[in-house]
Amino acid sequence: MNKKITIFDTTLRDGEQTPGVSLTNDQKLKIARQLDKLGIDVLEAGFPISSEGDKQSVKAIANEGLRLDVCGLARVLTKDLDTCLDTGVDMIHTFVSTSDIQRIHTIKKSKEEVLTMAVDAVQYIKDHGVKCMFSAMDATRTDLDYLTQIYKAVEGAGCDIINVPDTVGIMSPSRMYHLVGAVSKEIRIPIDVHCHNDFGIAVANSLMAAEAGASQIQVTVNGIGERAGNANLAEVVMCLQSIYGAKTNINTEYLLETSKMVEKYTGIHMPPNTPIVGENAFAHESGIHTHGVLTKADTFEPGIMTPEMVGHKRRIVLGKHAGKHAVQKSLEDAGIQTTDEQLDEIVRRIKAIADKGKRICDADLHAVAADVLGRNLGSETIKLKELSVMTSNLTTPTAVVRAIVGDEEAVASNIGTGPVDAAVKAVQQMIAGYTKVKIRDFRIEAITGGADALAEVTIGVEDEDGRVVTAHAASTDIVTASVDALITAINILLDKKKLWNMQ
């Protein structure tokens, strides 16, 4: 595909229509800045007529001075269009139902009335000097002759780009190819597509549309949106660039960073096996795979897409399928040298732990290696002495941590959205002079039942150099378990940092 494809992001509009998702204006502004950094071409900032809050957030984004074009959504109604114009957007995306099922049962208009409304809306937008995108809503269930007629009519009215939406996600890739191909033969202005993921093929449908002549694809970060969501931004972009060889303006090294931001603000967490941005996207456990990857990454990775291209990192994960090479590499990364006999014993014990259903952390590897080698490994730069947490319905959760850091006693306090957040922030504040860490992974699992259940917290931390360490701890107090796991991980990380600096 030797052409340029522009990317239209609708995370802040269709993405926010995900059931249960509601973003604040500040969060929307932060996401908009991130999408601008990512290189999105057009950002659909919202549906201004839907609420005063949405109108104000669209206006704030439009006035932010971003490089991308800011777009607002509007029905083919003057009040919608005027509200969009009031926000100062660069483009208005106007739409009307064109399929018989929607036209008859929702807006109750004739084909002639819909055609007139569409043309009038486009002319109104263009008379106000703003770019215009027109969508024939439910295009994929609209009679092709009528669909072509309405697209040609809005083109004649001055429309800048038309959108072919698969509103209810019922297209197959081959049908999408033929539909977009047929439309592209009738009009001269650019074609954009908006595919829903009801059958899990929104990305495939979007790519086939691009093959057939579409020059712009609508996406959302993490594929969020109405019902089963929309075409996933990362998947569409990396397929276009790595498989098709097409060009986009996306700075792909920020894809993971962007995914994590939207995940945090929406509360919708990506499964580990999510392509490209998932925790396991570049993770390897199987002995055959890890041996190959450690020798040459392309043996068991696509090659045309590397973890570095998307802001990710390759991980070797220890577990029941781990081989000798993976364990040896993990030990070497921690500065631990073993004999062949010791390595075999460490591998045996790691597999035995994993066979019991436990996830292997860096702390487990250190503990097993220390026992097999018969000596302490590393040092405790941080030794926790006291942890206090204050929380109630009337006060902001506050944590105070006292510890020996190096050879000196240190005390730090911080506030958070909850007691665990406050405690984690206090620890991060305390060790700021040694290293800066951010939380990459945080999981809580109850391992006994009842009101006094024992909970196990697994935590992954990353330092400023991108090194990641995992550890876990168990306690009846989740805050205590969280801090214990965090401090264990940081101590291992600081040992790795010392090793790294000596090399």
XYZ file of C-alpha atoms in Angstrom:
503
model
C 0.000 0.000 0.000
C 2.239 2.752 -1.282
C 0.254 5.712 0.026
C -0.346 7.949 3.029
C -3.193 7.126 5.415
C -4.341 9.776 7.873
C -5.618 8.793 11.313
C -8.826 10.208 12.791
C -9.110 9.520 16.525
C -12.512 9.445 18.226
C -11.447 8.304 21.714
C -12.914 11.454 23.293
C -16.236 11.049 21.479
C -17.134 7.473 20.559
C -14.585 6.175 23.072
C -16.251 8.039 25.918
C -19.565 6.456 24.880
C -18.193 3.188 26.271
C -20.666 2.061 28.950
C -19.338 3.136 32.344
C -16.745 5.600 31.041
C -16.930 9.292 31.921
C -13.901 11.533 31.536
C -13.347 14.861 33.262
C -12.501 17.926 31.197
C -8.969 17.884 32.597
C -8.507 14.230 31.608
C -9.823 14.955 28.108
C -7.366 17.815 27.712
C -4.468 15.608 28.824
C -5.506 12.864 26.395
C -5.816 15.430 23.595
C -2.260 16.651 24.250
C -1.021 13.068 24.280
C -2.767 12.303 20.979
C -1.181 15.406 19.472
C 2.214 14.155 20.660
C 1.386 10.759 19.140
C 0.800 12.373 15.747
C -2.954 11.958 15.252
C -4.169 13.946 12.225
C -7.745 14.680 13.342
C -9.152 14.486 16.864
C -12.899 14.199 17.378
C -13.040 16.024 20.711
C -16.701 15.382 21.496
C -20.378 15.938 20.738
C -20.898 19.557 21.912
C -24.704 19.562 21.841
C -24.875 16.511 24.139
C -24.030 18.456 27.325
C -22.613 21.759 28.538
C -19.615 19.894 29.916
C -18.889 18.299 26.551
C -19.206 21.666 24.835
C -16.718 23.256 27.243
C -14.196 20.434 26.908
C -14.357 20.597 23.091
C -13.882 24.367 23.289
C -10.873 23.999 25.613
C -9.242 21.465 23.294
C -9.940 23.627 20.232
C -8.259 26.575 21.990
C -5.243 24.538 23.131
C -3.212 25.325 19.992
C -2.628 21.699 19.038
C -1.027 20.715 15.744
C -3.850 18.322 14.829
C -7.278 19.331 13.534
C -9.937 19.406 16.256
C -13.325 18.091 15.171
C -16.776 18.262 16.757
C -19.724 15.968 16.051
C -23.148 17.321 15.041
C -26.415 16.037 13.668
C -27.702 17.710 10.510
C -29.567 20.183 12.709
C -28.858 23.895 12.873
C -28.733 23.921 16.692
C -26.088 21.170 16.651
C -24.060 22.909 13.970
C -24.198 26.285 15.763
C -23.080 24.701 19.028
C -20.119 23.125 17.220
C -19.253 26.439 15.565
C -19.323 28.156 18.973
C -16.494 25.879 20.184
C -14.085 27.034 17.487
C -13.334 23.577 16.048
C -11.396 23.165 12.792
C -13.840 20.609 11.404
C -17.471 19.609 11.923
C -18.437 15.969 11.463
C -22.127 15.975 10.609
C -24.241 12.849 10.221
C -27.718 11.559 9.457
C -29.226 8.073 9.266
C -29.507 6.771 5.703
C -30.398 3.076 6.074
C -34.081 2.219 5.804
C -34.193 0.638 9.257
C -32.805 3.741 10.973
C -34.382 6.329 8.693
C -37.894 4.892 9.098
C -37.781 3.889 12.762
C -35.641 6.612 14.366
C -35.711 9.918 12.497
C -38.894 9.094 10.529
C -37.831 10.947 7.364
C -38.163 10.150 3.674
C -35.113 9.597 1.484
C -35.701 12.975 -0.147
C -35.899 14.745 3.216
C -32.670 13.106 4.420
C -30.887 14.101 1.225
C -32.012 17.713 1.584
C -31.028 17.835 5.259
C -27.553 16.472 4.481
C -26.887 18.971 1.699
C -28.213 21.901 3.743
C -25.995 20.958 6.711
C -22.868 20.700 4.582
C -23.579 24.035 2.900
C -24.200 25.651 6.302
C -20.854 24.409 7.615
C -18.959 25.520 4.512
C -20.667 28.941 4.556
C -19.062 29.411 7.982
C -15.588 28.612 6.666
C -15.074 25.318 8.521
C -13.940 21.948 7.162
C -16.739 19.403 6.829
C -16.957 15.644 7.113
C -20.263 13.990 6.261
C -21.338 10.562 7.552
C -24.188 8.524 6.160
C -24.967 6.788 9.448
C -25.457 3.020 9.040
C -23.938 3.269 5.576
C -23.214 -0.445 5.444
C -26.955 -1.231 5.646
C -27.934 1.524 3.194
C -29.013 0.797 -0.397
C -25.868 1.387 -2.498
C -27.575 3.518 -5.147
C -29.052 5.835 -2.510
C -25.772 5.894 -0.571
C -23.904 6.933 -3.697
C -26.543 9.555 -4.476
C -26.252 11.214 -1.073
C -22.426 11.142 -1.113
C -22.352 12.777 -4.554
C -24.860 15.389 -3.362
C -22.772 16.429 -0.330
C -19.648 16.440 -2.475
C -21.393 18.899 -4.751
C -22.279 21.012 -1.703
C -18.586 21.431 -0.844
C -17.981 18.596 1.628
C -14.261 17.994 2.281
C -14.358 14.290 3.174
C -17.029 11.613 3.450
C -17.211 8.902 6.092
C -18.450 5.361 5.467
C -19.447 4.082 8.919
C -20.101 0.446 9.737
C -22.329 1.663 12.547
C -23.432 -1.713 13.877
C -20.332 -3.652 12.910
C -21.939 -6.103 10.473
C -19.485 -5.969 7.564
C -17.053 -8.670 6.538
C -13.650 -7.569 5.211
C -14.477 -8.597 1.631
C -17.820 -6.752 1.681
C -16.136 -3.658 3.138
C -13.597 -3.765 0.322
C -16.296 -3.915 -2.341
C -18.421 -1.175 -0.745
C -15.586 1.326 -0.392
C -14.346 0.423 -3.862
C -17.785 1.130 -5.307
C -18.075 4.479 -3.503
C -14.567 5.547 -4.513
C -15.476 5.142 -8.176
C -18.290 7.684 -7.805
C -16.738 10.508 -5.783
C -13.498 12.489 -5.933
C -13.126 13.724 -2.334
C -11.288 11.608 0.286
C -13.007 8.657 1.958
C -12.841 7.940 5.699
C -14.137 4.803 7.425
C -15.485 4.197 10.928
C -15.729 0.509 11.854
C -17.299 -0.997 14.956
C -15.988 -4.192 16.498
C -19.158 -6.192 17.193
C -17.704 -9.296 15.512
C -14.071 -8.563 16.375
C -13.070 -7.539 12.836
C -13.121 -3.723 12.954
C -9.377 -3.564 12.280
C -9.638 -6.018 9.379
C -12.552 -4.068 7.880
C -10.642 -0.790 8.226
C -7.577 -2.225 6.500
C -9.644 -3.604 3.629
C -11.279 -0.206 3.244
C -7.821 1.340 2.935
C -6.930 -1.265 0.303
C -10.078 -0.318 -1.612
C -9.366 3.414 -1.657
C -10.062 4.957 1.748
C -7.377 7.453 2.739
C -8.396 7.993 6.371
C -9.303 5.558 9.163
C -11.165 6.303 12.381
C -9.813 4.645 15.516
C -9.903 4.806 19.298
C -7.127 4.187 21.808
C -7.434 0.600 23.092
C -10.401 0.076 20.769
C -12.899 1.476 23.288
C -16.323 2.723 22.210
C -19.998 1.861 21.912
C -20.861 -1.804 22.576
C -17.755 -3.844 21.613
C -15.827 -0.728 20.631
C -14.075 0.606 17.546
C -11.028 -0.176 15.449
C -7.983 -0.198 17.737
C -5.544 2.654 17.075
C -2.330 0.710 17.756
C -3.399 -2.294 15.705
C -4.535 -0.240 12.711
C -1.392 1.884 12.671
C 1.099 -0.955 13.098
C -0.663 -3.098 10.480
C -0.579 -0.181 8.052
C 3.082 0.615 8.651
C 4.617 -2.800 9.314
C 2.531 -5.143 7.154
C 1.271 -2.896 4.355
C 4.201 -0.489 4.188
C 1.843 2.489 4.199
C 2.825 5.845 5.676
C 1.152 7.615 8.592
C 2.087 10.594 10.761
C 1.998 8.495 13.952
C 5.024 8.551 16.249
C 4.659 4.879 17.113
C 7.111 4.976 20.029
C 4.324 6.655 22.052
C 1.667 3.996 21.420
C 2.164 2.147 24.715
C 2.393 5.408 26.670
C -0.887 6.581 25.127
C -2.603 3.261 25.790
C -1.599 3.357 29.457
C -2.919 6.905 29.892
C -6.338 6.039 28.460
C -6.388 2.796 30.454
C -5.769 4.786 33.644
C -8.392 7.463 33.006
C -11.156 5.157 31.732
C -10.568 2.313 34.179
C -10.767 -0.170 31.292
C -7.725 -2.413 31.612
C -6.262 -4.210 28.623
C -5.912 -8.013 28.803
C -2.238 -9.089 28.943
C -2.509 -10.654 25.477
C -3.706 -7.427 23.810
C -1.694 -7.038 20.584
C 1.059 -4.407 20.522
C 0.329 -2.676 23.861
C -0.526 -5.646 26.096
C 1.775 -6.742 28.896
C 2.531 -10.002 27.062
C 2.839 -8.558 23.553
C 6.624 -9.040 23.623
C 6.909 -11.477 26.538
C 8.358 -14.980 26.212
C 8.238 -17.924 28.624
C 8.565 -21.117 26.611
C 12.094 -22.501 26.673
C 12.180 -22.933 22.885
C 10.959 -19.377 22.304
C 13.214 -17.705 24.874
C 16.286 -19.518 23.580
C 15.486 -18.356 20.060
C 14.687 -14.771 21.061
C 17.840 -14.477 23.164
C 19.854 -15.622 20.143
C 17.987 -13.561 17.530
C 14.757 -11.722 18.313
C 13.252 -12.307 14.860
C 13.082 -16.066 15.448
C 9.908 -15.757 17.549
C 8.823 -12.140 16.982
C 7.448 -10.489 13.829
C 10.683 -8.625 13.132
C 8.857 -6.002 11.084
C 7.522 -4.741 14.428
C 9.887 -4.542 17.391
C 9.016 -3.650 20.993
C 11.077 -0.464 20.718
C 8.968 0.713 17.764
C 5.867 0.953 19.967
C 7.495 2.058 23.220
C 7.459 -1.460 24.670
C 10.176 -3.719 26.069
C 10.909 -7.376 25.492
C 10.444 -9.512 28.613
C 11.710 -12.946 29.449
C 9.204 -14.442 31.890
C 10.092 -17.303 34.191
C 7.510 -20.032 34.706
C 6.829 -23.737 34.344
C 7.821 -23.652 30.653
C 11.033 -21.695 31.232
C 14.258 -23.134 29.885
C 17.801 -23.039 31.158
C 18.802 -20.148 28.888
C 16.023 -17.890 30.197
C 16.880 -18.540 33.845
C 20.586 -18.050 33.180
C 19.939 -14.741 31.394
C 17.747 -13.507 34.277
C 20.445 -14.439 36.796
C 23.156 -12.724 34.761
C 21.028 -9.574 34.505
C 20.901 -9.583 38.311
C 24.672 -10.084 38.551
C 24.346 -13.642 39.895
C 26.910 -16.195 38.698
C 26.318 -19.926 39.101
C 27.898 -23.250 38.228
C 26.059 -25.560 35.826
C 24.934 -27.709 38.743
C 23.598 -24.704 40.661
C 21.804 -23.422 37.568
C 20.118 -26.798 37.044
C 18.906 -26.780 40.652
C 17.588 -23.208 40.373
C 15.714 -24.138 37.185
C 14.224 -27.204 38.911
C 12.996 -25.146 41.879
C 11.565 -22.370 39.706
C 9.559 -24.930 37.733
C 8.371 -26.554 40.962
C 7.054 -23.209 42.246
C 5.336 -22.474 38.926
C 3.770 -25.957 38.860
C 1.859 -24.957 41.992
C 0.168 -22.178 40.031
C 2.324 -19.322 41.307
C 3.559 -16.469 39.157
C 7.360 -16.170 39.309
C 8.672 -12.728 40.273
C 12.233 -11.377 40.318
C 12.095 -11.654 44.099
C 11.353 -15.404 43.814
C 14.370 -15.917 41.563
C 16.582 -14.046 44.054
C 15.250 -16.066 46.983
C 15.753 -19.414 45.219
C 19.227 -18.445 43.993
C 20.249 -17.269 47.476
C 19.145 -20.577 48.979
C 20.899 -22.686 46.322
C 24.099 -20.636 46.535
C 23.935 -20.590 50.331
C 24.501 -16.854 50.711
C 22.691 -13.536 50.717
C 22.359 -11.839 47.368
C 22.247 -8.089 47.040
C 21.622 -5.636 49.828
C 18.707 -3.996 51.584
C 19.161 -0.339 50.748
C 15.726 0.302 52.232
C 14.599 -1.302 55.500
C 11.033 -0.527 56.511
C 10.645 0.422 60.182
C 7.124 1.822 60.417
C 4.063 2.395 58.272
C 1.065 4.490 59.349
C -2.050 5.198 57.309
C -4.835 7.641 58.111
C -8.084 7.578 56.215
C -11.737 8.444 56.784
C -14.744 9.787 54.943
C -13.790 13.334 55.950
C -10.042 13.371 55.254
C -7.761 12.683 52.309
C -5.954 9.330 52.733
C -2.478 10.029 54.157
C 0.454 7.673 54.713
C 3.627 8.111 56.762
C 6.587 5.805 56.117
C 9.681 5.538 58.296
C 12.639 3.503 57.074
C 16.397 3.155 57.068
C 17.528 4.313 53.629
C 21.213 3.598 53.156
C 22.652 4.284 56.613
C 20.216 7.021 57.630
C 16.715 7.099 58.968
C 14.198 8.766 56.676
C 10.566 9.732 57.079
C 8.162 10.627 54.280
C 4.462 11.351 54.143
C 2.107 11.773 51.221
C -1.553 11.786 50.271
C -3.344 9.740 47.632
C -6.651 8.660 46.182
C -6.624 5.786 48.678
C -4.395 4.372 51.424
C -2.347 2.194 49.055
C -1.805 5.101 46.650
C -0.725 7.354 49.533
C 1.712 4.735 50.895
C 3.239 4.066 47.476
C 3.736 7.799 46.888
C 5.391 8.160 50.294
C 7.898 5.406 49.466
C 8.596 6.934 46.055
C 9.215 10.291 47.742
C 11.552 8.703 50.286
C 13.835 7.065 47.694
C 13.844 9.948 45.198
C 17.531 10.611 45.944
C 18.447 7.056 44.967
C 16.200 6.365 42.011
C 12.875 7.389 40.516
C 10.434 4.554 39.947
C 6.988 4.262 38.473
C 4.496 1.473 38.971
C 4.183 -0.739 35.881
C 2.001 -3.470 37.321
C -0.141 -3.833 40.436
C -2.264 -6.866 41.282
C -4.090 -7.998 44.382
C -5.267 -11.565 44.906
C -6.967 -13.046 47.956
C -5.291 -16.349 48.853
C -7.539 -17.219 51.796
C -11.223 -16.588 52.420
C -13.142 -14.728 55.084
C -13.039 -11.220 56.526
C -9.420 -11.740 57.609
C -8.344 -13.002 54.192
C -4.652 -13.124 53.418
C -4.015 -11.025 50.309
C -1.037 -11.279 48.002
C 0.098 -8.139 46.214
C 2.272 -8.389 43.112
C 3.939 -5.188 42.038
C 6.182 -4.271 39.114
C 8.338 -1.145 39.158
C 10.359 0.537 36.428
C 13.265 2.942 36.911
C 14.296 5.876 34.726
C 16.510 3.587 32.618
C 13.615 1.271 31.773
C 14.629 -1.635 34.009
C 11.616 -3.484 35.393
C 11.516 -5.625 38.546
C 8.604 -7.545 40.051
C 8.044 -8.708 43.626
C 5.163 -9.869 45.765
C 4.218 -9.935 49.432
C 1.314 -11.301 51.444
C -0.516 -9.873 54.452
C -3.994 -9.505 55.909
C -3.382 -5.752 55.403
C -3.321 -4.780 51.715
C -1.395 -1.552 52.411
C 1.339 -3.427 54.301
C 1.595 -6.071 51.564
C 1.811 -3.344 48.913
C 4.619 -1.467 50.674
C 6.533 -4.689 51.441
C 6.351 -5.772 47.783
C 7.298 -2.299 46.587
C 10.351 -2.060 48.856
C 11.501 -5.563 47.884
C 11.253 -4.647 44.198
C 13.094 -1.347 44.707
C 15.920 -3.054 46.617
C 16.407 -5.524 43.759
C 16.222 -2.666 41.265
C 18.904 -0.694 43.142
C 21.162 -3.758 43.115
C 20.695 -4.021 39.351
C 21.463 -0.323 39.026
C 24.770 -0.771 40.885
C 25.642 -3.671 38.601
C 24.681 -1.670 35.523
C 26.869 1.272 36.596
C 29.874 -1.029 37.109
C 29.624 -2.471 33.616
